[in-house]
Tab-separated table of C-alpha atoms in Angstrom:
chain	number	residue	atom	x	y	z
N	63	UNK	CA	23.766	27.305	-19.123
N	64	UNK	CA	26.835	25.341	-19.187
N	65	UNK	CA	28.667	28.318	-20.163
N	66	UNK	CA	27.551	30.172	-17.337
N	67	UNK	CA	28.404	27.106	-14.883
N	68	UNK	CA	31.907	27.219	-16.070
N	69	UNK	CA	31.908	31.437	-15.776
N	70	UNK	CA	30.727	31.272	-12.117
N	71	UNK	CA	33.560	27.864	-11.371
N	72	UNK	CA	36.114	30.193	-13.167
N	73	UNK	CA	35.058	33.492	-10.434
N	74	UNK	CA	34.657	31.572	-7.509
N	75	UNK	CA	38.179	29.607	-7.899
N	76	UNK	CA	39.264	33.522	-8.035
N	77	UNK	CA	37.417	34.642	-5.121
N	78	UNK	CA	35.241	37.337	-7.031
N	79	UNK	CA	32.049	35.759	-5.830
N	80	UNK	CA	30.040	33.881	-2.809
N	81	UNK	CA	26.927	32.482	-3.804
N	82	UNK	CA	25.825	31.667	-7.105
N	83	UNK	CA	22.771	32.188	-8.807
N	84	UNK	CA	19.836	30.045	-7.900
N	85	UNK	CA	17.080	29.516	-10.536
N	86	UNK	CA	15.105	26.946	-8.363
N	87	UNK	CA	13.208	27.790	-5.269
N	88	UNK	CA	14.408	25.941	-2.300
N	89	UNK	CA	11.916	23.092	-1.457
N	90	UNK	CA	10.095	22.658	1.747
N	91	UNK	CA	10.856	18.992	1.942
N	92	UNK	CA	14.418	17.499	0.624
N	93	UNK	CA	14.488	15.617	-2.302
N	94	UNK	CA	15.235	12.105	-2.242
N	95	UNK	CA	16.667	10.248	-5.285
N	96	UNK	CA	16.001	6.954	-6.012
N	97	UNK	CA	17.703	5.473	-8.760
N	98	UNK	CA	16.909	2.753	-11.498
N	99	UNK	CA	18.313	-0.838	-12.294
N	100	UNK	CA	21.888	-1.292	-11.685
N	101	UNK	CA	22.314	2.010	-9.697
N	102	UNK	CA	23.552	3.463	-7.329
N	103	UNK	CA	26.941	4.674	-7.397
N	104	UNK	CA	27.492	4.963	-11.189
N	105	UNK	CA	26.079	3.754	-14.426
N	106	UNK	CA	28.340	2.019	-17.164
N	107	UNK	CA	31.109	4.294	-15.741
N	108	UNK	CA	29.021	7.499	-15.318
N	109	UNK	CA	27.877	8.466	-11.875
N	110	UNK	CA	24.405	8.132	-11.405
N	111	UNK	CA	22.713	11.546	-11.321
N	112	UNK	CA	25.230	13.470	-12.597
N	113	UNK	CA	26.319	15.422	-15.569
N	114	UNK	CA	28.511	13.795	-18.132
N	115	UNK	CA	31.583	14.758	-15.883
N	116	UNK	CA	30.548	13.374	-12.632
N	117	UNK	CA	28.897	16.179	-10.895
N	118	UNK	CA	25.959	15.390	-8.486
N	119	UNK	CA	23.380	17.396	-10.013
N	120	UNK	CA	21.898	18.102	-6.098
N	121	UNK	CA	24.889	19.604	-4.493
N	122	UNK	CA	24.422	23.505	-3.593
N	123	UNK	CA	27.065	25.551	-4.154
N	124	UNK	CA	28.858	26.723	-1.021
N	125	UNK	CA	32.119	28.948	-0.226
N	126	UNK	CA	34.380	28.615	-3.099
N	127	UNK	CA	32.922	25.182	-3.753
N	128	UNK	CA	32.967	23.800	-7.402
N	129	UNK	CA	32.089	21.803	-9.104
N	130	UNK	CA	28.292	22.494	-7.481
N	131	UNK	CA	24.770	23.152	-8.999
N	132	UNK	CA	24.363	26.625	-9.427
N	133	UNK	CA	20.792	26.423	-10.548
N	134	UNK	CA	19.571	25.208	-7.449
N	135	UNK	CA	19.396	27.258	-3.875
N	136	UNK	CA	22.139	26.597	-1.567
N	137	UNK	CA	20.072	25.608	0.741
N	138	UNK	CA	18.264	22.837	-1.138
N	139	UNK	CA	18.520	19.228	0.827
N	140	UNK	CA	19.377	15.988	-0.990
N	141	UNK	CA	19.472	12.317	-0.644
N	142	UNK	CA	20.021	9.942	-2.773
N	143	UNK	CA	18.976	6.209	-1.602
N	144	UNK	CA	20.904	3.149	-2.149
N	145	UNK	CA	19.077	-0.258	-2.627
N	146	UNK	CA	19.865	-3.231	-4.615
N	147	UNK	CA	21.051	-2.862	-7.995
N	148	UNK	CA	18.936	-6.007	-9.906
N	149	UNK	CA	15.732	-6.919	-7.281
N	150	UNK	CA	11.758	-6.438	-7.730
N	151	UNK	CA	10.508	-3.073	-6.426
N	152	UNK	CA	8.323	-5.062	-3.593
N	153	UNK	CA	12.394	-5.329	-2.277
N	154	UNK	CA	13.938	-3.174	-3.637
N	155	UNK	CA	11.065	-0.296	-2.278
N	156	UNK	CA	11.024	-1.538	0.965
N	157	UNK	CA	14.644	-1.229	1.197
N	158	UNK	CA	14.508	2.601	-0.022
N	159	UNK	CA	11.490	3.486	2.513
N	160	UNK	CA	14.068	2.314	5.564
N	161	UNK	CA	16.636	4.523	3.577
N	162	UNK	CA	13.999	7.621	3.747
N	163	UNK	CA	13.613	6.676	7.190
N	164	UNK	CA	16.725	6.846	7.867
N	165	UNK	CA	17.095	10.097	6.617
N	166	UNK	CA	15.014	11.527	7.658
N	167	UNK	CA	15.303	10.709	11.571
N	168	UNK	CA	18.835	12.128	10.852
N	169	UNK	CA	17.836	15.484	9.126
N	170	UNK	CA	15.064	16.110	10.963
N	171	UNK	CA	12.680	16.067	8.518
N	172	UNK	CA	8.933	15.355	8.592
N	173	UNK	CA	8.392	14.968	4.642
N	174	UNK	CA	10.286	14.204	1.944
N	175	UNK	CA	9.712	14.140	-2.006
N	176	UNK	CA	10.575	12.160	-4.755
N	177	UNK	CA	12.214	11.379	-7.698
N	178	UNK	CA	12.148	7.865	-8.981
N	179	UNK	CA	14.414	7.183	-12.286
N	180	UNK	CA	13.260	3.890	-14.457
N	181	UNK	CA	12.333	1.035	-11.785
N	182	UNK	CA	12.968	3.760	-9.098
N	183	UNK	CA	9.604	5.584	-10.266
N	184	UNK	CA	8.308	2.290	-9.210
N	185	UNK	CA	10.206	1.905	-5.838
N	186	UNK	CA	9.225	5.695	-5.154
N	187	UNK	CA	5.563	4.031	-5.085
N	188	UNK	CA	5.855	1.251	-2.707
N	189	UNK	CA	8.317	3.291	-0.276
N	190	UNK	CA	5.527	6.253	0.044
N	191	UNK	CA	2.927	3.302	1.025
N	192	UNK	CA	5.475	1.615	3.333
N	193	UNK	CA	5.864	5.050	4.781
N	194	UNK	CA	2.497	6.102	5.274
N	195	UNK	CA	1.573	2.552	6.939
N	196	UNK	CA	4.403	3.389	9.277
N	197	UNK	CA	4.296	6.853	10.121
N	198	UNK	CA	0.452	6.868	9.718
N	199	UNK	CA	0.293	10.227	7.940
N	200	UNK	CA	1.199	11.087	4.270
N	201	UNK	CA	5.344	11.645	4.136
N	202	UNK	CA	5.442	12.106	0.487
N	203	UNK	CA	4.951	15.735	-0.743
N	204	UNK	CA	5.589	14.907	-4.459
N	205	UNK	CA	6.365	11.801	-6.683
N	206	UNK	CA	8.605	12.287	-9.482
N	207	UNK	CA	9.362	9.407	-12.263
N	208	UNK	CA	11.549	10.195	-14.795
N	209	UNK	CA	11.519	7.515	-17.593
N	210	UNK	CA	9.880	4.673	-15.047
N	211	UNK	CA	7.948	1.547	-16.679
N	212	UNK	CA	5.313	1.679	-14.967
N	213	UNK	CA	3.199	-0.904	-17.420
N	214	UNK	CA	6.899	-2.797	-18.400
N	215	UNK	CA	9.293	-2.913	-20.884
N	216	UNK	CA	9.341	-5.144	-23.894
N	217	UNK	CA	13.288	-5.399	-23.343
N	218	UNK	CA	12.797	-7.425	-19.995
N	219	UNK	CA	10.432	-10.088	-21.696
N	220	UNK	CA	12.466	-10.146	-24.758
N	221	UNK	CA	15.916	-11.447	-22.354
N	222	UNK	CA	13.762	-13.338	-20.675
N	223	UNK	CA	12.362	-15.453	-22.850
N	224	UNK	CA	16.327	-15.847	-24.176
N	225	UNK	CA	15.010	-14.506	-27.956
N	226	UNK	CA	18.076	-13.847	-30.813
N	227	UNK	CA	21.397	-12.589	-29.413
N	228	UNK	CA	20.365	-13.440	-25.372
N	229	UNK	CA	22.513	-16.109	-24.468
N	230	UNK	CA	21.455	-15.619	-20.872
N	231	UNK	CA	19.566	-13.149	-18.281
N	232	UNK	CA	22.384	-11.898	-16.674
N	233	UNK	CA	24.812	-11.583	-19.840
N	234	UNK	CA	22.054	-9.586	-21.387
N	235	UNK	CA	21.549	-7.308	-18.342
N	236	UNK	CA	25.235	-6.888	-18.262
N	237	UNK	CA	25.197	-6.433	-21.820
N	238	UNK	CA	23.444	-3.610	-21.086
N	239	UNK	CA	24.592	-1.979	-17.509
N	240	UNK	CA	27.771	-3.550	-16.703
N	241	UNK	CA	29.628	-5.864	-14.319
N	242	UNK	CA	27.465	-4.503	-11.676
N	243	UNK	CA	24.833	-7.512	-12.059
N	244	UNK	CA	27.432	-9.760	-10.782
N	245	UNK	CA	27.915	-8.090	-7.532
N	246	UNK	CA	26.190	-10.714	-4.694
N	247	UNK	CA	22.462	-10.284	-3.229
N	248	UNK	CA	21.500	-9.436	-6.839
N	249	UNK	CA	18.491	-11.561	-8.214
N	250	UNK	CA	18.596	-10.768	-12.140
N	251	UNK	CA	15.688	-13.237	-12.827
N	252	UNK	CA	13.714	-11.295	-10.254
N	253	UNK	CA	14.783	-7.870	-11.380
N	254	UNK	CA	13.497	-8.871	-15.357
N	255	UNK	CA	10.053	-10.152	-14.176
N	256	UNK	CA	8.989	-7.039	-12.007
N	257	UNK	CA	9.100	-5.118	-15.700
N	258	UNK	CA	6.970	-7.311	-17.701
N	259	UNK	CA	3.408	-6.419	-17.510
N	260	UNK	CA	2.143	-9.853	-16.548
N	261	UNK	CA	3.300	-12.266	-14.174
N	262	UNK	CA	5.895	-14.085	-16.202
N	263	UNK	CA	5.077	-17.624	-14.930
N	264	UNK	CA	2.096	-19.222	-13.797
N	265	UNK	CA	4.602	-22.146	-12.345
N	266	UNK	CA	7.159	-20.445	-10.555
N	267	UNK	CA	4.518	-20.134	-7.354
N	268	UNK	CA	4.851	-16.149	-7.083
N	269	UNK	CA	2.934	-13.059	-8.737
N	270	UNK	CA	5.370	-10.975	-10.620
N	271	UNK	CA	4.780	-8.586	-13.080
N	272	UNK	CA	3.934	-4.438	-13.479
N	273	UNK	CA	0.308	-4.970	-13.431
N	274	UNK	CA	0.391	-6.638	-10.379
N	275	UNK	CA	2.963	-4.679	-8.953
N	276	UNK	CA	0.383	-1.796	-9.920
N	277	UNK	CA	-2.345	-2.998	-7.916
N	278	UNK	CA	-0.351	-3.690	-4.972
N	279	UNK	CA	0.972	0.064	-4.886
N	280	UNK	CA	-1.421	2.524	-6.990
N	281	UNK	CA	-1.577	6.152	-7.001
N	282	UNK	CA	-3.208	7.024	-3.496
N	283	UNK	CA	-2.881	10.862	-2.309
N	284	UNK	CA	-2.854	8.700	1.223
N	285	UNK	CA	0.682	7.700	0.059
N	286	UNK	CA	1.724	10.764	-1.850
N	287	UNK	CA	0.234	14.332	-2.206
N	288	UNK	CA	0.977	14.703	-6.040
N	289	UNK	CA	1.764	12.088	-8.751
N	290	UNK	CA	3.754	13.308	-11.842
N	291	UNK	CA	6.157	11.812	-14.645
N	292	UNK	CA	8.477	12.849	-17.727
N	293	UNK	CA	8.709	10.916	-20.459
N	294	UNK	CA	11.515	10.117	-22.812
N	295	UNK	CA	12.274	9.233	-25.794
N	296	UNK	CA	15.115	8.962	-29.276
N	297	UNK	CA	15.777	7.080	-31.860
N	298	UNK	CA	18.970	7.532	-34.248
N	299	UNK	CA	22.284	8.398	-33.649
N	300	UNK	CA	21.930	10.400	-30.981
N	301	UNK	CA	20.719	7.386	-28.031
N	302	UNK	CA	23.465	5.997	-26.619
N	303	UNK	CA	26.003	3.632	-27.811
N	304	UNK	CA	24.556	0.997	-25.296
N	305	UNK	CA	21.152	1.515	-25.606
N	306	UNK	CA	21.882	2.095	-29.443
N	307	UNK	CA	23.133	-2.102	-29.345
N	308	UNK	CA	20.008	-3.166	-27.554
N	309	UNK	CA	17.957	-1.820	-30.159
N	310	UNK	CA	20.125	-3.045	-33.131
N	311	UNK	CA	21.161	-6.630	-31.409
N	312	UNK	CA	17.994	-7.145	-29.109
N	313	UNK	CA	14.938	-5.885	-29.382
N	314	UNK	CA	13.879	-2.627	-30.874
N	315	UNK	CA	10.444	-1.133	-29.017
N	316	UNK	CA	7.523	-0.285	-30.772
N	317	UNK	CA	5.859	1.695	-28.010
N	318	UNK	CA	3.204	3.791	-28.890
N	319	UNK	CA	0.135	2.027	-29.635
N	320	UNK	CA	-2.863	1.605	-27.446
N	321	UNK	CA	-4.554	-1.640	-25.742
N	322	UNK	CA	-5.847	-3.012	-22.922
N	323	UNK	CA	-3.594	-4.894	-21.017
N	324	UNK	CA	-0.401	-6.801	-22.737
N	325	UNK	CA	-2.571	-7.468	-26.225
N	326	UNK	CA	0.461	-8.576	-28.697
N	327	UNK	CA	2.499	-10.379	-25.692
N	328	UNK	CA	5.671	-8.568	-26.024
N	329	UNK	CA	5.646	-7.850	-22.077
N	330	UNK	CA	4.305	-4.237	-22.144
N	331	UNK	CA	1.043	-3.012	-21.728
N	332	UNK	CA	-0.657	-1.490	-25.109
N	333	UNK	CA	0.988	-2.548	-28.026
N	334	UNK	CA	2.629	-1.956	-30.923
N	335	UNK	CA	1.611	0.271	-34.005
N	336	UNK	CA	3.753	-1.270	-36.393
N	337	UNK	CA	6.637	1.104	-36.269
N	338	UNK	CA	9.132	0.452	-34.522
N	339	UNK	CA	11.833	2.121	-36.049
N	340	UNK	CA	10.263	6.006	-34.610
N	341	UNK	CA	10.636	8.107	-31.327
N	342	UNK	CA	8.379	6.263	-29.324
N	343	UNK	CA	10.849	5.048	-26.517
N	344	UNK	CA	13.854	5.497	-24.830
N	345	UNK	CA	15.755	1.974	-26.130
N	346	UNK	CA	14.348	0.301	-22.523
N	347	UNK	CA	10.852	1.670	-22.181
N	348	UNK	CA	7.944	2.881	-24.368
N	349	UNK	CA	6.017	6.126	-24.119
N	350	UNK	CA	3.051	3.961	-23.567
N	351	UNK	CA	4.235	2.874	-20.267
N	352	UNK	CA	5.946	6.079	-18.694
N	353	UNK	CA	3.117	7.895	-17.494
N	354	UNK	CA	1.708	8.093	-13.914
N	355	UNK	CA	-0.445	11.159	-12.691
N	356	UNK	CA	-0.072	14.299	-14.131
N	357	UNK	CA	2.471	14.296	-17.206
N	358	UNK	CA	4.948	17.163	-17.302
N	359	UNK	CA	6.586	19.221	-19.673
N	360	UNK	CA	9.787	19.950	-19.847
N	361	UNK	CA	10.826	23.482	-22.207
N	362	UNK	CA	14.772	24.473	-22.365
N	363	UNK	CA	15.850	27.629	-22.615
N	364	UNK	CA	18.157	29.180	-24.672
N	365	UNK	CA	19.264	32.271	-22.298
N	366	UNK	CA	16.656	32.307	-19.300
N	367	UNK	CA	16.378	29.211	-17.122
N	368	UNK	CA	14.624	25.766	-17.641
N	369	UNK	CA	10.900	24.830	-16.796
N	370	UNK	CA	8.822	21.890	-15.835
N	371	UNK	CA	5.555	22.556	-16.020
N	372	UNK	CA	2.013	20.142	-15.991
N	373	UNK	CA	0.727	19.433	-19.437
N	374	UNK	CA	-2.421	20.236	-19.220
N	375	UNK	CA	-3.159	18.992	-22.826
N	376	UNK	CA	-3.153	15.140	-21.371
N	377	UNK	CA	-5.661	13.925	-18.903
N	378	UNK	CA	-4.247	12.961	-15.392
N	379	UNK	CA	-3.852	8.954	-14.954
N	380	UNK	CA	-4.869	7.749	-11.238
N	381	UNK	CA	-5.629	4.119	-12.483
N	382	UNK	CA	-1.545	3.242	-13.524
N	383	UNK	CA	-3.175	-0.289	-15.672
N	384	UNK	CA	-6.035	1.465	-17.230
N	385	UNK	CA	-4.809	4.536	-18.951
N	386	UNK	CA	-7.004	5.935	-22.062
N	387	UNK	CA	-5.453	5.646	-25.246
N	388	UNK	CA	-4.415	9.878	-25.599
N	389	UNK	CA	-2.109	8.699	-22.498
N	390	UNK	CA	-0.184	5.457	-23.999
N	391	UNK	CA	-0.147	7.025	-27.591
N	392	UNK	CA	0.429	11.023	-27.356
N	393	UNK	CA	3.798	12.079	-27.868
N	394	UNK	CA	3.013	15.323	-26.432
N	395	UNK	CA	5.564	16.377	-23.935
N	396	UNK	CA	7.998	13.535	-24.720
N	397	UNK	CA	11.211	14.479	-23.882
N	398	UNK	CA	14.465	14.249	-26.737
N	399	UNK	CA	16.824	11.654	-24.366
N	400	UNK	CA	17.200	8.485	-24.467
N	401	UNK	CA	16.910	6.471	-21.175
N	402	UNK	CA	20.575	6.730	-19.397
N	403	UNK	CA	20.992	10.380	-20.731
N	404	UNK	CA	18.770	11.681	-18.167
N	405	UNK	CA	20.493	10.280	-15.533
N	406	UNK	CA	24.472	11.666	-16.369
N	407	UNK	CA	25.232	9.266	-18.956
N	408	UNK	CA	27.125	11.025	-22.267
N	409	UNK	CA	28.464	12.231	-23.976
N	410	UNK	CA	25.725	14.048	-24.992
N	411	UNK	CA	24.631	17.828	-24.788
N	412	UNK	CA	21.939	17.703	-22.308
N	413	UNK	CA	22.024	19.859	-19.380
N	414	UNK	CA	21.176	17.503	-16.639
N	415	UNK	CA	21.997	20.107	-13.735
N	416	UNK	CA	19.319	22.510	-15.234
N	417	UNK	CA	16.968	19.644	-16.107
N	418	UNK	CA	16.712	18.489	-12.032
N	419	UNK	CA	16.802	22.163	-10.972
N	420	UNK	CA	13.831	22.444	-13.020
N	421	UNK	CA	12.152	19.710	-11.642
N	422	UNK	CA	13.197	21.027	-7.684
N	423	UNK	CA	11.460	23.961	-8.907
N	424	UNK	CA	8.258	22.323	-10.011
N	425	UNK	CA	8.106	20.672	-6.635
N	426	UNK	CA	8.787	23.673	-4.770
N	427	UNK	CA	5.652	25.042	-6.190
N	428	UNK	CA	3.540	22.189	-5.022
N	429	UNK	CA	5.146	20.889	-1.888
């Protein structure tokens, strides 16, 4: 498909054509986006939801515009929110809500969906309860996460608890994402603590942790109509350089064993099944923390156009802290890409245009 994106930018710069070919249905609702840790603007130099060469994977194609999405309909409505870059999602989910609020009074819109990237899956959750409380009727058609860690992510206990090669919080969280944890109204310590499973301290006088986090904003159709995720994961050469560091200088996840709760401590619910060194994360989160609702699949294709479809071969999760052991440990589904390639950041070869279109048309079927 990229070849065809640069065909149709070649014949529109000439003139020779109008509109170009939409393989997603146009949803009723627009999308929102709502972006992951250190978002929003860009991502160690890549903009956030993009492809690798800066592209806004939700912008239609108009008149002679290029670059543009020409697997979406040109008609398709977009937003992406903006909150704080390093916060808690109790914050940083309130913030997005008055975002979608925003929006929407300004669009005109009644409903809106959403895709949640990493901690945004998270904020996705408390903004569609913040909105329902306010608006008193359900405004979320359907809740995306892509990559989220929803039970944690060993990574954020590991820099927190300053193990081998973490000096500090925030030089290991810029480390990993850039200068953009130095920015002010950032609270790394705050940011770290949402993604570990448990609360982190029984001292510090505040709750923190996934599981709480969890209770606090569950999977209620009152807040959203449908609940879905996609799950990532690589391991080798191909995961990015930076993620490719964390594993080799930090921590390297084992994420695909099954347990109640946080049972071997390493921040995460499940646990470990003594091999790290596989694909069972991304290099930030483990497949045994990425599902919520319905799981998805995601199938490229070669000459026709991508799908997302449910996988119907893994049960639905409604309880986020009690999911069976199929749904922490099944690789089924699990998407090639490491955590930032979804998202725009390369190089790699992944067609993130067709891989959102996708998803737009998933939610067009159900929203």
């Amino acid at each position: 498909m990229k070849k065809l994106h640069t065909l149709l930018m070649a014949l529109c710069a000439l003139g020779l054509t109008t509109q170009a070919h939409a393989g997603a249905a146009k949803t009723t609702y627009p999308v929102v986006f709502a972006h992951g840790m250190a978002g929003f603007d860009d991502i160690l130099g890549y903009d956030y939801w993009g492809d690798d060469y800066g592209m806004f994977v939700g912008d239609t194609c108009g008149l002679f515009e290029v670059p543009c999405n020409e697997d979406i309909d040109g008609g398709q409505k977009s937003f992406v929110g903006q909150v704080q870059p390093f916060h808690n999602s109790e914050v940083r989910g309130l913030d997005l809500a008055n975002d979608i609020e925003g929006y929407m009074a300004s669009s005109g819109s009644t409903r809106v969906n959403l895709i949640g990237h990493s901690q945004g899956g998270l904020d996705a959750r408390k903004a569609a309860k913040v909105l329902y409380t306010r608006k008193g009727y359900t405004v979320v058609a359907v809740l995306v996460s892509v990559s989220s860690p929803h039970r944690g992510s060993p990574v954020a206990k590991y820099i927190l608890d300053l193990k081998p090669g973490v000096s500090s919080v925030i030089a290991a969280l810029a480390e990993i994402y850039g200068n953009v944890i130095y920015q002010s109204g950032n609270d790394a310590f705050a940011a770290a603590k949402q993604l570990v499973y448990n609360d982190y301290s029984a001292t510090d006088g505040i709750t923190t942790g996934a599981k709480n986090f969890n209770i606090n904003n569950p999977i209620d159709s009152r807040y959203a109509s449908r609940y879905v995720s996609l799950i990532t994961a690589q391991n080798g050469a191909s995961v990015n350089p930076a993620l490719y560091l964390v594993r080799k200088l930090f921590y390297d996840i084992d994420g695909d064993g099954y347990c109640v709760d946080d049972c071997d401590n390493d921040g995460a619910a499940g646990k470990g099944d003594g091999i790290a060194n596989e694909t069972d994360d991304d290099g930030l989160v483990g497949i045994n923390s990425q599902q919520m609702g319905y799981r998805l699949r995601y199938t490229e294709s070669t000459f026709g156009f991508d799908s997302v479809t449910n996988d119907t071969s893994v049960a639905y999760l409604g309880d986020i802290n009690a999911p069976t052991s199929a749904q922490m440990t099944s690789s089924s589904s699990v998407i090639n890409q490491d955590h930032i390639d979804v998202i725009g950041v390369g190089p790699d070869t992944f067609d993130e245009p067709e891989f959102y279109a996708a998803i737009f048309q998933y939610i067009a079927t159900y929203d």
